[in-house]
PDB file of C-alpha atoms in Angstrom:
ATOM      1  CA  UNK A   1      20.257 -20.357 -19.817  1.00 97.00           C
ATOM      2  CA  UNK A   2      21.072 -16.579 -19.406  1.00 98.00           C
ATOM      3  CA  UNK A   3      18.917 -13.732 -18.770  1.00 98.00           C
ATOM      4  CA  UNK A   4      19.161 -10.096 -18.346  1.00 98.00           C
ATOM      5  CA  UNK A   5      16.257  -8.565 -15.648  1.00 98.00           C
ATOM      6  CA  UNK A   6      16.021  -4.712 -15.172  1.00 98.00           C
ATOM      7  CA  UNK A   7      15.849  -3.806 -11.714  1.00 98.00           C
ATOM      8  CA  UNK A   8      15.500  -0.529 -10.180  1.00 97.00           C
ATOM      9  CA  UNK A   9      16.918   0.653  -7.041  1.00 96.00           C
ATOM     10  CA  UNK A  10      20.237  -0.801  -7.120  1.00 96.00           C
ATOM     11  CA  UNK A  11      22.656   2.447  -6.192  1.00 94.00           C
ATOM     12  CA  UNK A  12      25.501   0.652  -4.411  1.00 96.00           C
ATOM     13  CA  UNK A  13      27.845  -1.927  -2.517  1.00 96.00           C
ATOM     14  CA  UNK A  14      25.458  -3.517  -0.293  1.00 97.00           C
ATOM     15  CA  UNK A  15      22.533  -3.416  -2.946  1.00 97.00           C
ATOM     16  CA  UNK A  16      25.110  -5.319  -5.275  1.00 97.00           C
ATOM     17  CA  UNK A  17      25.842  -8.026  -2.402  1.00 98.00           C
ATOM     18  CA  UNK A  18      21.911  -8.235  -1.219  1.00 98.00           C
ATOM     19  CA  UNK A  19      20.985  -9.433  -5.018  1.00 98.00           C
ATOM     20  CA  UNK A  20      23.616 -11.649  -5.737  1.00 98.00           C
ATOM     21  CA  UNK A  21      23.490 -13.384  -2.673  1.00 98.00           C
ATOM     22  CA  UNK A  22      19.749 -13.666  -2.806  1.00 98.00           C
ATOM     23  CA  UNK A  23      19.987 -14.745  -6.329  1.00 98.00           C
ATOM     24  CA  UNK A  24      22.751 -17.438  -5.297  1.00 98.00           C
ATOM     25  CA  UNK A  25      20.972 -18.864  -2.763  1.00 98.00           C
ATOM     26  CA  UNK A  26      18.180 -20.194  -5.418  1.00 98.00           C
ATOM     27  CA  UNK A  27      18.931 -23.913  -6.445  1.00 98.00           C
ATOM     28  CA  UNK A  28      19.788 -23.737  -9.800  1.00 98.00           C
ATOM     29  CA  UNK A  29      21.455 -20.778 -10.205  1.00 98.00           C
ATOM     30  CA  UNK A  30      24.838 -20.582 -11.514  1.00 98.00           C
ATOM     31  CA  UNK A  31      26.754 -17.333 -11.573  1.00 98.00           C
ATOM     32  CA  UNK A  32      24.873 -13.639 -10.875  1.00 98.00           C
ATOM     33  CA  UNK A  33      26.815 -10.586 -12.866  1.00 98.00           C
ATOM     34  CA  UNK A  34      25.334  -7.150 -11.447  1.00 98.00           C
ATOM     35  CA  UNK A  35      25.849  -4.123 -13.887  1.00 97.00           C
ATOM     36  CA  UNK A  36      24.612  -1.095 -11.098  1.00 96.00           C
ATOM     37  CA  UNK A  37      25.251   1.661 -13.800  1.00 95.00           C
ATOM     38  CA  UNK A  38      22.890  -0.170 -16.358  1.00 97.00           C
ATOM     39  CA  UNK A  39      20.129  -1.363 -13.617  1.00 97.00           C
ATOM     40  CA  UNK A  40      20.775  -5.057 -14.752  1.00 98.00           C
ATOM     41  CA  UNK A  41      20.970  -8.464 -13.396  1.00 98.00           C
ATOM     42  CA  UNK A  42      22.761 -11.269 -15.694  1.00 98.00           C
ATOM     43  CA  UNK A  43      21.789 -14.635 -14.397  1.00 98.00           C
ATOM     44  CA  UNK A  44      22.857 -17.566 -15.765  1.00 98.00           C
ATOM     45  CA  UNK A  45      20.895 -20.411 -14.621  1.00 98.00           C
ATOM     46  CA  UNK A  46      19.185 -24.105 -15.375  1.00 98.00           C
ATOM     47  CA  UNK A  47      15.704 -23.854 -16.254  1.00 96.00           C
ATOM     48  CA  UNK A  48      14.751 -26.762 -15.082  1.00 98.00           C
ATOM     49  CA  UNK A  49      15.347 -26.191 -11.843  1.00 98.00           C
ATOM     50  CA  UNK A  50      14.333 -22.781 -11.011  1.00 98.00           C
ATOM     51  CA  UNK A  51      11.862 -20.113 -12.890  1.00 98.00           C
ATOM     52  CA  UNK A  52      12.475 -16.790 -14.059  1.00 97.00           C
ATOM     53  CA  UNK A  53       9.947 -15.896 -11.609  1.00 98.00           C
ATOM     54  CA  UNK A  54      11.480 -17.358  -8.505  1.00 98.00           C
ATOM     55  CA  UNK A  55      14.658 -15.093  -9.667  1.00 98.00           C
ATOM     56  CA  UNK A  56      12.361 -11.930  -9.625  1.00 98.00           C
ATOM     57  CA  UNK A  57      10.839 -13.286  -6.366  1.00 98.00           C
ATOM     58  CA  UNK A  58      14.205 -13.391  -5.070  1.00 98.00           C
ATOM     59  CA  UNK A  59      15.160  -9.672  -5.949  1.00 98.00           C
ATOM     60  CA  UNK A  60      12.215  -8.334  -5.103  1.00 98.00           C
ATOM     61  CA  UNK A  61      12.162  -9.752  -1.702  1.00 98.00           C
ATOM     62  CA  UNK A  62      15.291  -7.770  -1.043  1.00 97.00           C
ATOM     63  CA  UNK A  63      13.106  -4.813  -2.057  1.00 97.00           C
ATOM     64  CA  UNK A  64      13.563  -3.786  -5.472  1.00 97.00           C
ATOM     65  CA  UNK A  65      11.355  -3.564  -8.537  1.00 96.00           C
ATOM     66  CA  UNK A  66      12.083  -6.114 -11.630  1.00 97.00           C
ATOM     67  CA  UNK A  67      10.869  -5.026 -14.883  1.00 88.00           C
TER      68      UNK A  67
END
């Protein structure tokens, strides 16, 4: 399953590497596509092993707002 999540904050580099990697660390997760121009977060994952809100955990652990 693939979903798009807005997230705000994202302005560079490191805030690129800081989401994927926190995304990628979730079980379940299979490949993390950050668009920093557009705010957005592809992730393409298996539903039944992780929830969309254990991705927006993730990001927002890292310290940016999902919407």
């Amino acid at each position: 399953m693939t979903i798009t999540l807005h997230v705000q904050g994202m302005t560079c580099g490191h805030c690129k590497a800081a989401v994927t990697n926190a995304l990628q660390e979730l079980d379940g997760v299979k490949h993390v596509e950050v668009h920093l121009q557009e705010g957005t977060v592809d992730v393409d994952y298996d539903e039944t092993k992780v929830s969309v809100e254990k991705l927006k955990e993730a990001i927002e652990e890292q310290g940016y707002d999902v919407k």
